[in-house]
């Protein structure tokens, strides 16, 4: 439903009061000029069209026939308003039709308003040419009325243009959301879908993209960061599977998101998608990271390199529990608190590879750390000091946490 102002012809230009002293005086000579010009609309149109076409923005978007037709209707409307003559219903809709049509054609608003206000000069010139020198003072009394009619017309064109621009923006956003939703749910092989998405995002299909996913608790953070930091970039935000997904084109030559893009935003950050066709798979991986992360405590973006263990554990299904049991069953004979001490020591050692660092982190003696590592090996058969075995231990611990959560 469009909400543009209703064009009331009688309210357009205030008529004079009973004593002839209204806000816009109406000299009798003006009505005669109006009727003369109504009989010669083609002359007005002939003057107006070349001037508007010379503005430049009209030349490639609005045909000469279109300009003539709309100019003729606009001049007839203005003359009837100026002359306080009846305005047919079809003419009342002229400003709204003009504003909406030019919005669809992509004429810049500033240029449209400039063209509309040219009506005054064309009309006033025509009036002057038809006025004897001795009648000029009388004509001058009607100048305000002419200007009010043109301004009234301009306001309605302006309002209709803005209304239509808003309608078109909503339609484009709905279309973009629908296309991007299909893309994110696809396998990335539909070339027509990729072309549509590239057109809507105004990007090259072969561009590189960053994909970030925010869980519900940090979606507003992501929205604010995008609005503040990605100005001038091609990006799109999309609700998908309960998450907020950001797809943004990387700047030319960049192989990672520029520093500061997502700083402080608790979100999952996927690997760079090389081409729009890779975006769906990247989005699925990034959503998997977001599912495993704690959005309330994450200090910033969490990458796949940082989150591969919980992501992999979540994808293993029943195998994850079997792996945890195979590696950690030997610890079950320990009391819970002693088991936890061994696990904490192993995790701290695997994080740094330094016994000294573990002693500082856990506030215990060097020999205590070595004894705990040795005890863990005794119970599980795996050495946390050997990289390949340490990886199996850490992954088994992650699988154990995943099934307990």
mmCIF file of C-alpha atoms in Angstrom:
data_model
loop_
_atom_site.group_PDB
_atom_site.id
_atom_site.type_symbol
_atom_site.label_atom_id
_atom_site.label_comp_id
_atom_site.label_asym_id
_atom_site.label_seq_id
_atom_site.Cartn_x
_atom_site.Cartn_y
_atom_site.Cartn_z
ATOM 1 C CA UNK A 1 0.000 0.000 0.000
ATOM 2 C CA UNK A 2 1.511 3.351 -0.991
ATOM 3 C CA UNK A 3 1.285 6.265 1.422
ATOM 4 C CA UNK A 4 1.940 9.263 -0.779
ATOM 5 C CA UNK A 5 0.007 12.496 -0.147
ATOM 6 C CA UNK A 6 -3.391 12.904 -1.756
ATOM 7 C CA UNK A 7 -3.459 15.572 -4.411
ATOM 8 C CA UNK A 8 -6.280 17.978 -3.632
ATOM 9 C CA UNK A 9 -6.437 20.396 -6.532
ATOM 10 C CA UNK A 10 -8.404 23.031 -4.658
ATOM 11 C CA UNK A 11 -5.917 23.073 -1.794
ATOM 12 C CA UNK A 12 -2.894 23.283 -4.030
ATOM 13 C CA UNK A 13 -2.815 27.034 -4.445
ATOM 14 C CA UNK A 14 -4.629 29.158 -1.863
ATOM 15 C CA UNK A 15 -7.409 31.144 -3.465
ATOM 16 C CA UNK A 16 -7.911 34.799 -2.578
ATOM 17 C CA UNK A 17 -10.376 35.722 0.150
ATOM 18 C CA UNK A 18 -13.686 37.512 -0.411
ATOM 19 C CA UNK A 19 -11.912 40.814 -0.610
ATOM 20 C CA UNK A 20 -9.320 39.559 -3.021
ATOM 21 C CA UNK A 21 -6.532 39.668 -0.399
ATOM 22 C CA UNK A 22 -5.693 35.957 -0.072
ATOM 23 C CA UNK A 23 -2.200 34.633 0.415
ATOM 24 C CA UNK A 24 -1.717 34.240 -3.347
ATOM 25 C CA UNK A 25 -3.454 37.072 -5.315
ATOM 26 C CA UNK A 26 -5.312 35.967 -8.394
ATOM 27 C CA UNK A 27 -5.267 38.684 -11.068
ATOM 28 C CA UNK A 28 -7.840 38.187 -13.797
ATOM 29 C CA UNK A 29 -5.123 38.514 -16.407
ATOM 30 C CA UNK A 30 -3.484 35.344 -15.046
ATOM 31 C CA UNK A 31 -6.517 33.197 -15.832
ATOM 32 C CA UNK A 32 -6.467 34.463 -19.408
ATOM 33 C CA UNK A 33 -2.789 33.577 -19.699
ATOM 34 C CA UNK A 34 -3.490 30.133 -18.247
ATOM 35 C CA UNK A 35 -6.161 29.444 -20.864
ATOM 36 C CA UNK A 36 -3.889 30.656 -23.665
ATOM 37 C CA UNK A 37 -1.122 28.339 -22.508
ATOM 38 C CA UNK A 38 -3.506 25.395 -22.139
ATOM 39 C CA UNK A 39 -4.342 25.878 -25.796
ATOM 40 C CA UNK A 40 -0.652 25.797 -26.653
ATOM 41 C CA UNK A 41 0.795 23.019 -24.458
ATOM 42 C CA UNK A 42 2.953 21.752 -27.299
ATOM 43 C CA UNK A 43 4.951 24.973 -27.251
ATOM 44 C CA UNK A 44 5.663 24.603 -23.510
ATOM 45 C CA UNK A 45 6.654 20.966 -23.965
ATOM 46 C CA UNK A 46 8.874 21.887 -26.900
ATOM 47 C CA UNK A 47 10.801 24.345 -24.742
ATOM 48 C CA UNK A 48 11.005 22.103 -21.701
ATOM 49 C CA UNK A 49 12.137 18.773 -23.166
ATOM 50 C CA UNK A 50 15.493 19.930 -24.646
ATOM 51 C CA UNK A 51 16.407 21.664 -21.379
ATOM 52 C CA UNK A 52 15.742 18.545 -19.295
ATOM 53 C CA UNK A 53 17.449 16.233 -21.769
ATOM 54 C CA UNK A 54 20.542 18.416 -21.457
ATOM 55 C CA UNK A 55 20.810 17.561 -17.752
ATOM 56 C CA UNK A 56 22.598 14.330 -18.668
ATOM 57 C CA UNK A 57 21.044 11.845 -16.233
ATOM 58 C CA UNK A 58 17.928 11.809 -18.379
ATOM 59 C CA UNK A 59 19.574 11.088 -21.711
ATOM 60 C CA UNK A 60 20.271 7.386 -21.136
ATOM 61 C CA UNK A 61 17.337 6.546 -18.865
ATOM 62 C CA UNK A 62 14.296 8.511 -20.070
ATOM 63 C CA UNK A 63 13.159 8.506 -23.683
ATOM 64 C CA UNK A 64 12.145 11.692 -25.495
ATOM 65 C CA UNK A 65 8.627 10.355 -25.848
ATOM 66 C CA UNK A 66 8.441 9.740 -22.113
ATOM 67 C CA UNK A 67 9.688 13.261 -21.406
ATOM 68 C CA UNK A 68 7.125 14.811 -23.741
ATOM 69 C CA UNK A 69 4.204 12.821 -22.354
ATOM 70 C CA UNK A 70 5.018 13.541 -18.723
ATOM 71 C CA UNK A 71 5.826 17.195 -19.434
ATOM 72 C CA UNK A 72 2.504 17.700 -21.181
ATOM 73 C CA UNK A 73 0.577 16.200 -18.263
ATOM 74 C CA UNK A 74 2.582 18.192 -15.699
ATOM 75 C CA UNK A 75 2.080 21.517 -17.490
ATOM 76 C CA UNK A 76 -1.641 20.905 -17.843
ATOM 77 C CA UNK A 77 -1.883 20.107 -14.136
ATOM 78 C CA UNK A 78 0.126 23.194 -13.143
ATOM 79 C CA UNK A 79 -1.859 25.503 -15.370
ATOM 80 C CA UNK A 80 -5.145 24.231 -13.970
ATOM 81 C CA UNK A 81 -3.866 24.679 -10.418
ATOM 82 C CA UNK A 82 -2.626 28.202 -11.185
ATOM 83 C CA UNK A 83 -5.870 29.136 -12.904
ATOM 84 C CA UNK A 84 -8.074 27.536 -10.236
ATOM 85 C CA UNK A 85 -9.643 25.361 -12.922
ATOM 86 C CA UNK A 86 -11.135 21.860 -12.440
ATOM 87 C CA UNK A 87 -8.521 19.106 -12.267
ATOM 88 C CA UNK A 88 -9.582 15.722 -13.690
ATOM 89 C CA UNK A 89 -8.829 12.698 -11.520
ATOM 90 C CA UNK A 90 -6.225 11.414 -13.944
ATOM 91 C CA UNK A 91 -4.255 14.663 -13.701
ATOM 92 C CA UNK A 92 -4.310 14.587 -9.902
ATOM 93 C CA UNK A 93 -2.235 11.411 -9.988
ATOM 94 C CA UNK A 94 0.446 12.922 -12.251
ATOM 95 C CA UNK A 95 2.960 13.894 -9.498
ATOM 96 C CA UNK A 96 2.796 10.485 -7.865
ATOM 97 C CA UNK A 97 3.128 8.662 -11.170
ATOM 98 C CA UNK A 98 6.065 10.848 -12.154
ATOM 99 C CA UNK A 99 7.924 10.369 -8.855
ATOM 100 C CA UNK A 100 7.478 6.604 -8.864
ATOM 101 C CA UNK A 101 8.343 6.270 -12.553
ATOM 102 C CA UNK A 102 11.580 8.212 -12.225
ATOM 103 C CA UNK A 103 12.531 6.166 -9.142
ATOM 104 C CA UNK A 104 12.107 2.979 -11.179
ATOM 105 C CA UNK A 105 14.151 4.471 -14.000
ATOM 106 C CA UNK A 106 16.994 5.324 -11.649
ATOM 107 C CA UNK A 107 16.958 9.090 -12.173
ATOM 108 C CA UNK A 108 18.821 10.684 -9.220
ATOM 109 C CA UNK A 109 16.465 12.551 -6.897
ATOM 110 C CA UNK A 110 18.462 15.769 -7.071
ATOM 111 C CA UNK A 111 18.275 15.769 -10.846
ATOM 112 C CA UNK A 112 14.560 14.961 -10.826
ATOM 113 C CA UNK A 113 13.761 17.879 -8.537
ATOM 114 C CA UNK A 114 15.888 20.161 -10.689
ATOM 115 C CA UNK A 115 13.906 19.086 -13.742
ATOM 116 C CA UNK A 116 10.560 19.540 -11.988
ATOM 117 C CA UNK A 117 11.443 23.053 -10.815
ATOM 118 C CA UNK A 118 12.296 24.005 -14.399
ATOM 119 C CA UNK A 119 8.525 24.098 -14.893
ATOM 120 C CA UNK A 120 8.442 27.500 -13.214
ATOM 121 C CA UNK A 121 10.909 29.074 -15.607
ATOM 122 C CA UNK A 122 9.149 27.678 -18.665
ATOM 123 C CA UNK A 123 5.723 28.781 -17.441
ATOM 124 C CA UNK A 124 6.856 32.213 -16.323
ATOM 125 C CA UNK A 125 8.655 32.832 -19.612
ATOM 126 C CA UNK A 126 5.507 31.867 -21.506
ATOM 127 C CA UNK A 127 3.424 34.250 -19.360
ATOM 128 C CA UNK A 128 5.855 37.119 -19.879
ATOM 129 C CA UNK A 129 5.832 36.662 -23.640
ATOM 130 C CA UNK A 130 2.053 36.886 -23.668
ATOM 131 C CA UNK A 131 1.852 39.975 -21.451
ATOM 132 C CA UNK A 132 1.889 43.601 -22.664
ATOM 133 C CA UNK A 133 4.426 45.834 -20.898
ATOM 134 C CA UNK A 134 1.666 47.849 -19.232
ATOM 135 C CA UNK A 135 0.187 44.643 -17.740
ATOM 136 C CA UNK A 136 3.416 43.400 -16.184
ATOM 137 C CA UNK A 137 2.632 44.828 -12.696
ATOM 138 C CA UNK A 138 -0.602 42.821 -12.682
ATOM 139 C CA UNK A 139 1.220 39.678 -13.762
ATOM 140 C CA UNK A 140 3.817 40.115 -11.038
ATOM 141 C CA UNK A 141 1.038 39.879 -8.466
ATOM 142 C CA UNK A 142 0.438 36.309 -9.662
ATOM 143 C CA UNK A 143 4.083 35.179 -9.412
ATOM 144 C CA UNK A 144 3.588 33.757 -5.940
ATOM 145 C CA UNK A 145 0.658 31.697 -7.146
ATOM 146 C CA UNK A 146 2.729 30.213 -9.976
ATOM 147 C CA UNK A 147 5.564 29.383 -7.604
ATOM 148 C CA UNK A 148 3.203 27.796 -5.055
ATOM 149 C CA UNK A 149 1.729 25.538 -7.725
ATOM 150 C CA UNK A 150 5.169 24.390 -8.865
ATOM 151 C CA UNK A 151 6.335 23.814 -5.285
ATOM 152 C CA UNK A 152 3.177 21.883 -4.469
ATOM 153 C CA UNK A 153 3.778 19.706 -7.512
ATOM 154 C CA UNK A 154 7.449 19.262 -6.559
ATOM 155 C CA UNK A 155 6.627 18.190 -2.996
ATOM 156 C CA UNK A 156 4.267 15.481 -4.239
ATOM 157 C CA UNK A 157 6.773 14.232 -6.813
ATOM 158 C CA UNK A 158 9.457 14.179 -4.117
ATOM 159 C CA UNK A 159 7.272 12.249 -1.657
ATOM 160 C CA UNK A 160 6.233 9.688 -4.264
ATOM 161 C CA UNK A 161 9.858 9.185 -5.349
ATOM 162 C CA UNK A 162 11.032 8.544 -1.779
ATOM 163 C CA UNK A 163 8.105 6.223 -1.127
ATOM 164 C CA UNK A 164 8.891 4.202 -4.237
ATOM 165 C CA UNK A 165 12.597 4.068 -3.416
ATOM 166 C CA UNK A 166 11.684 2.586 -0.023
ATOM 167 C CA UNK A 167 9.370 0.063 -1.691
ATOM 168 C CA UNK A 168 12.072 -0.933 -4.178
ATOM 169 C CA UNK A 169 14.645 -1.261 -1.384
ATOM 170 C CA UNK A 170 12.352 -3.587 0.561
ATOM 171 C CA UNK A 171 11.698 -5.644 -2.557
ATOM 172 C CA UNK A 172 15.422 -5.894 -3.303
ATOM 173 C CA UNK A 173 16.152 -6.938 0.274
ATOM 174 C CA UNK A 174 13.451 -9.609 0.166
ATOM 175 C CA UNK A 175 14.831 -10.873 -3.131
ATOM 176 C CA UNK A 176 18.381 -10.864 -1.837
ATOM 177 C CA UNK A 177 17.363 -12.690 1.342
ATOM 178 C CA UNK A 178 15.524 -15.344 -0.670
ATOM 179 C CA UNK A 179 18.418 -15.854 -3.106
ATOM 180 C CA UNK A 180 21.040 -15.958 -0.345
ATOM 181 C CA UNK A 181 18.907 -18.395 1.647
ATOM 182 C CA UNK A 182 18.819 -20.696 -1.373
ATOM 183 C CA UNK A 183 22.559 -20.286 -1.897
ATOM 184 C CA UNK A 184 23.441 -21.130 1.714
ATOM 185 C CA UNK A 185 21.272 -24.255 1.544
ATOM 186 C CA UNK A 186 22.724 -25.358 -1.799
ATOM 187 C CA UNK A 187 25.777 -27.341 -2.862
ATOM 188 C CA UNK A 188 27.181 -24.317 -4.716
ATOM 189 C CA UNK A 189 26.930 -25.936 -8.142
ATOM 190 C CA UNK A 190 23.900 -24.126 -9.556
ATOM 191 C CA UNK A 191 25.507 -21.610 -11.926
ATOM 192 C CA UNK A 192 22.303 -19.616 -12.389
ATOM 193 C CA UNK A 193 21.879 -19.290 -8.622
ATOM 194 C CA UNK A 194 25.508 -18.193 -8.261
ATOM 195 C CA UNK A 195 25.014 -15.564 -10.974
ATOM 196 C CA UNK A 196 21.876 -14.247 -9.282
ATOM 197 C CA UNK A 197 23.616 -14.027 -5.913
ATOM 198 C CA UNK A 198 26.630 -12.283 -7.452
ATOM 199 C CA UNK A 199 24.364 -9.732 -9.118
ATOM 200 C CA UNK A 200 22.462 -9.016 -5.915
ATOM 201 C CA UNK A 201 25.674 -8.699 -3.896
ATOM 202 C CA UNK A 202 27.349 -6.747 -6.704
ATOM 203 C CA UNK A 203 30.394 -8.998 -6.644
ATOM 204 C CA UNK A 204 32.342 -11.237 -9.004
ATOM 205 C CA UNK A 205 31.542 -14.947 -8.688
ATOM 206 C CA UNK A 206 35.291 -15.638 -8.388
ATOM 207 C CA UNK A 207 35.850 -13.142 -5.553
ATOM 208 C CA UNK A 208 37.086 -14.262 -2.129
ATOM 209 C CA UNK A 209 34.627 -14.115 0.752
ATOM 210 C CA UNK A 210 34.710 -14.195 4.518
ATOM 211 C CA UNK A 211 31.915 -16.053 6.291
ATOM 212 C CA UNK A 212 31.136 -15.394 9.952
ATOM 213 C CA UNK A 213 28.324 -16.862 12.028
ATOM 214 C CA UNK A 214 26.992 -15.428 15.284
ATOM 215 C CA UNK A 215 24.913 -17.473 17.736
ATOM 216 C CA UNK A 216 21.775 -15.742 19.108
ATOM 217 C CA UNK A 217 23.492 -14.172 22.111
ATOM 218 C CA UNK A 218 26.017 -12.236 19.994
ATOM 219 C CA UNK A 219 24.003 -11.353 16.889
ATOM 220 C CA UNK A 220 23.567 -7.703 17.849
ATOM 221 C CA UNK A 221 27.335 -7.408 18.313
ATOM 222 C CA UNK A 222 27.834 -8.694 14.794
ATOM 223 C CA UNK A 223 25.232 -6.321 13.350
ATOM 224 C CA UNK A 224 26.865 -3.338 15.041
ATOM 225 C CA UNK A 225 30.344 -4.336 13.891
ATOM 226 C CA UNK A 226 29.207 -4.769 10.293
ATOM 227 C CA UNK A 227 27.408 -1.416 10.253
ATOM 228 C CA UNK A 228 30.401 0.410 11.751
ATOM 229 C CA UNK A 229 33.366 -1.345 10.131
ATOM 230 C CA UNK A 230 32.336 -2.688 6.736
ATOM 231 C CA UNK A 231 31.351 0.591 5.131
ATOM 232 C CA UNK A 232 32.148 0.571 1.440
ATOM 233 C CA UNK A 233 32.338 -3.232 1.344
ATOM 234 C CA UNK A 234 29.943 -5.707 -0.291
ATOM 235 C CA UNK A 235 28.299 -7.759 2.459
ATOM 236 C CA UNK A 236 25.073 -9.477 3.413
ATOM 237 C CA UNK A 237 23.589 -10.556 6.751
ATOM 238 C CA UNK A 238 21.216 -13.503 6.734
ATOM 239 C CA UNK A 239 19.307 -15.439 9.381
ATOM 240 C CA UNK A 240 19.974 -19.130 8.692
ATOM 241 C CA UNK A 241 19.347 -22.158 10.917
ATOM 242 C CA UNK A 242 18.857 -19.928 13.936
ATOM 243 C CA UNK A 243 22.207 -18.184 13.392
ATOM 244 C CA UNK A 244 23.136 -14.828 11.883
ATOM 245 C CA UNK A 245 25.405 -15.400 8.883
ATOM 246 C CA UNK A 246 27.673 -12.716 7.433
ATOM 247 C CA UNK A 247 28.958 -13.124 3.893
ATOM 248 C CA UNK A 248 31.372 -10.336 2.938
ATOM 249 C CA UNK A 249 33.678 -9.920 -0.024
ATOM 250 C CA UNK A 250 37.313 -9.583 0.946
ATOM 251 C CA UNK A 251 39.149 -6.512 -0.337
ATOM 252 C CA UNK A 252 41.188 -7.109 -3.494
ATOM 253 C CA UNK A 253 44.419 -8.909 -2.661
ATOM 254 C CA UNK A 254 43.486 -9.734 0.947
ATOM 255 C CA UNK A 255 43.823 -13.357 2.077
ATOM 256 C CA UNK A 256 42.120 -12.853 5.437
ATOM 257 C CA UNK A 257 39.631 -10.430 7.008
ATOM 258 C CA UNK A 258 41.355 -7.081 7.627
ATOM 259 C CA UNK A 259 42.329 -6.452 11.260
ATOM 260 C CA UNK A 260 39.462 -4.923 13.191
ATOM 261 C CA UNK A 261 36.597 -6.231 11.039
ATOM 262 C CA UNK A 262 35.295 -8.585 13.744
ATOM 263 C CA UNK A 263 37.418 -7.740 16.772
ATOM 264 C CA UNK A 264 35.492 -8.247 19.994
ATOM 265 C CA UNK A 265 32.591 -10.041 18.298
ATOM 266 C CA UNK A 266 31.876 -13.509 19.734
ATOM 267 C CA UNK A 267 31.331 -15.327 16.457
ATOM 268 C CA UNK A 268 32.595 -18.243 14.406
ATOM 269 C CA UNK A 269 34.913 -17.318 11.549
ATOM 270 C CA UNK A 270 35.230 -19.783 8.692
ATOM 271 C CA UNK A 271 38.118 -20.294 6.291
ATOM 272 C CA UNK A 272 38.240 -17.906 3.341
ATOM 273 C CA UNK A 273 35.805 -19.017 0.637
ATOM 274 C CA UNK A 274 37.608 -18.793 -2.713
ATOM 275 C CA UNK A 275 34.658 -18.065 -4.984
ATOM 276 C CA UNK A 276 30.948 -17.753 -4.346
ATOM 277 C CA UNK A 277 30.498 -21.479 -5.039
ATOM 278 C CA UNK A 278 32.495 -22.264 -1.869
ATOM 279 C CA UNK A 279 30.357 -20.070 0.359
ATOM 280 C CA UNK A 280 27.670 -22.726 1.139
ATOM 281 C CA UNK A 281 30.224 -25.308 2.369
ATOM 282 C CA UNK A 282 32.144 -22.643 4.261
ATOM 283 C CA UNK A 283 28.927 -21.452 5.899
ATOM 284 C CA UNK A 284 28.113 -24.989 7.042
ATOM 285 C CA UNK A 285 31.577 -25.393 8.557
ATOM 286 C CA UNK A 286 31.291 -22.001 10.232
ATOM 287 C CA UNK A 287 27.856 -22.863 11.644
ATOM 288 C CA UNK A 288 29.390 -26.057 13.063
ATOM 289 C CA UNK A 289 32.016 -23.930 14.843
ATOM 290 C CA UNK A 290 29.305 -21.626 16.210
ATOM 291 C CA UNK A 291 27.337 -24.575 17.609
ATOM 292 C CA UNK A 292 30.314 -25.674 19.693
ATOM 293 C CA UNK A 293 31.456 -22.273 20.936
ATOM 294 C CA UNK A 294 30.393 -20.466 24.088
ATOM 295 C CA UNK A 295 29.197 -17.142 22.750
ATOM 296 C CA UNK A 296 28.940 -15.697 26.239
ATOM 297 C CA UNK A 297 32.662 -16.071 26.990
ATOM 298 C CA UNK A 298 34.387 -16.045 23.590
ATOM 299 C CA UNK A 299 36.538 -12.880 23.432
ATOM 300 C CA UNK A 300 36.299 -12.616 19.672
ATOM 301 C CA UNK A 301 36.075 -14.639 16.473
ATOM 302 C CA UNK A 302 36.736 -18.382 16.831
ATOM 303 C CA UNK A 303 38.397 -19.988 13.796
ATOM 304 C CA UNK A 304 38.328 -23.566 12.536
ATOM 305 C CA UNK A 305 41.975 -24.000 13.556
ATOM 306 C CA UNK A 306 40.992 -23.118 17.120
ATOM 307 C CA UNK A 307 37.749 -25.094 17.160
ATOM 308 C CA UNK A 308 38.526 -28.177 15.066
ATOM 309 C CA UNK A 309 38.485 -30.520 18.050
ATOM 310 C CA UNK A 310 34.968 -29.762 19.308
ATOM 311 C CA UNK A 311 33.719 -29.592 15.700
ATOM 312 C CA UNK A 312 35.256 -32.961 14.847
ATOM 313 C CA UNK A 313 34.071 -34.529 18.112
ATOM 314 C CA UNK A 314 30.528 -33.347 17.451
ATOM 315 C CA UNK A 315 30.629 -34.869 13.962
ATOM 316 C CA UNK A 316 31.944 -38.273 15.076
ATOM 317 C CA UNK A 317 28.678 -39.339 16.659
ATOM 318 C CA UNK A 318 28.987 -42.599 18.656
ATOM 319 C CA UNK A 319 32.614 -42.972 17.552
ATOM 320 C CA UNK A 320 33.511 -40.021 19.793
ATOM 321 C CA UNK A 321 32.373 -41.859 22.916
ATOM 322 C CA UNK A 322 34.205 -45.002 21.875
ATOM 323 C CA UNK A 323 37.429 -43.036 21.359
ATOM 324 C CA UNK A 324 37.087 -41.371 24.766
ATOM 325 C CA UNK A 325 36.585 -44.751 26.424
ATOM 326 C CA UNK A 326 39.470 -46.351 24.548
ATOM 327 C CA UNK A 327 41.912 -43.653 25.680
ATOM 328 C CA UNK A 328 40.640 -42.653 29.106
ATOM 329 C CA UNK A 329 39.197 -45.816 30.672
ATOM 330 C CA UNK A 330 42.359 -46.328 32.691
ATOM 331 C CA UNK A 331 41.606 -43.140 34.623
ATOM 332 C CA UNK A 332 38.274 -44.459 35.873
ATOM 333 C CA UNK A 333 39.915 -46.250 38.837
ATOM 334 C CA UNK A 334 40.980 -42.883 40.314
ATOM 335 C CA UNK A 335 38.908 -40.734 42.645
ATOM 336 C CA UNK A 336 37.305 -37.841 40.707
ATOM 337 C CA UNK A 337 39.535 -35.149 42.223
ATOM 338 C CA UNK A 338 42.732 -37.085 41.488
ATOM 339 C CA UNK A 339 41.553 -37.853 37.946
ATOM 340 C CA UNK A 340 40.905 -34.156 37.368
ATOM 341 C CA UNK A 341 44.389 -33.204 38.627
ATOM 342 C CA UNK A 342 46.002 -35.549 36.139
ATOM 343 C CA UNK A 343 43.837 -34.286 33.295
ATOM 344 C CA UNK A 344 44.524 -30.618 34.169
ATOM 345 C CA UNK A 345 48.260 -31.296 34.246
ATOM 346 C CA UNK A 346 48.216 -33.098 30.888
ATOM 347 C CA UNK A 347 46.165 -30.359 29.222
ATOM 348 C CA UNK A 348 48.417 -27.617 30.609
ATOM 349 C CA UNK A 349 51.536 -29.466 29.443
ATOM 350 C CA UNK A 350 50.141 -30.065 25.946
ATOM 351 C CA UNK A 351 49.316 -26.349 25.660
ATOM 352 C CA UNK A 352 52.880 -25.206 26.325
ATOM 353 C CA UNK A 353 55.177 -28.235 26.128
ATOM 354 C CA UNK A 354 57.015 -26.780 29.091
ATOM 355 C CA UNK A 355 57.162 -28.325 32.570
ATOM 356 C CA UNK A 356 58.214 -24.950 33.976
ATOM 357 C CA UNK A 357 55.163 -23.256 32.472
ATOM 358 C CA UNK A 358 52.910 -25.926 34.013
ATOM 359 C CA UNK A 359 54.457 -25.432 37.451
ATOM 360 C CA UNK A 360 53.684 -21.730 37.239
ATOM 361 C CA UNK A 361 50.155 -22.282 35.951
ATOM 362 C CA UNK A 362 49.189 -24.971 38.487
ATOM 363 C CA UNK A 363 51.294 -23.702 41.405
ATOM 364 C CA UNK A 364 53.034 -27.048 41.983
ATOM 365 C CA UNK A 365 56.590 -28.421 42.067
ATOM 366 C CA UNK A 366 58.411 -29.599 38.962
ATOM 367 C CA UNK A 367 58.627 -33.143 40.321
ATOM 368 C CA UNK A 368 54.884 -33.122 40.936
ATOM 369 C CA UNK A 369 54.244 -32.263 37.287
ATOM 370 C CA UNK A 370 56.593 -35.024 36.087
ATOM 371 C CA UNK A 371 55.038 -37.549 38.457
ATOM 372 C CA UNK A 372 51.513 -36.718 37.210
ATOM 373 C CA UNK A 373 52.562 -37.038 33.565
ATOM 374 C CA UNK A 374 54.189 -40.359 34.338
ATOM 375 C CA UNK A 375 51.114 -41.561 36.238
ATOM 376 C CA UNK A 376 48.871 -40.617 33.293
ATOM 377 C CA UNK A 377 51.088 -42.677 30.960
ATOM 378 C CA UNK A 378 50.986 -45.601 33.376
ATOM 379 C CA UNK A 379 47.158 -45.595 33.457
ATOM 380 C CA UNK A 380 46.448 -44.919 29.758
ATOM 381 C CA UNK A 381 49.509 -46.195 27.942
ATOM 382 C CA UNK A 382 49.864 -42.847 26.112
ATOM 383 C CA UNK A 383 52.682 -40.321 26.525
ATOM 384 C CA UNK A 384 51.498 -36.665 26.631
ATOM 385 C CA UNK A 385 55.087 -35.655 25.848
ATOM 386 C CA UNK A 386 54.912 -37.308 22.387
ATOM 387 C CA UNK A 387 53.109 -35.069 19.851
ATOM 388 C CA UNK A 388 51.102 -37.789 18.077
ATOM 389 C CA UNK A 389 50.004 -39.408 21.338
ATOM 390 C CA UNK A 390 49.318 -36.003 22.891
ATOM 391 C CA UNK A 391 46.966 -35.232 19.969
ATOM 392 C CA UNK A 392 45.051 -38.485 20.592
ATOM 393 C CA UNK A 393 44.800 -37.676 24.302
ATOM 394 C CA UNK A 394 43.537 -34.144 23.726
ATOM 395 C CA UNK A 395 40.999 -35.281 21.159
ATOM 396 C CA UNK A 396 39.770 -38.067 23.460
ATOM 397 C CA UNK A 397 39.337 -35.515 26.261
ATOM 398 C CA UNK A 398 37.337 -33.303 23.887
ATOM 399 C CA UNK A 399 35.113 -36.258 22.913
ATOM 400 C CA UNK A 400 34.545 -36.982 26.602
ATOM 401 C CA UNK A 401 33.546 -33.353 27.257
ATOM 402 C CA UNK A 402 31.241 -33.334 24.201
ATOM 403 C CA UNK A 403 29.210 -36.314 25.376
ATOM 404 C CA UNK A 404 28.980 -34.901 28.904
ATOM 405 C CA UNK A 405 27.672 -31.496 27.786
#
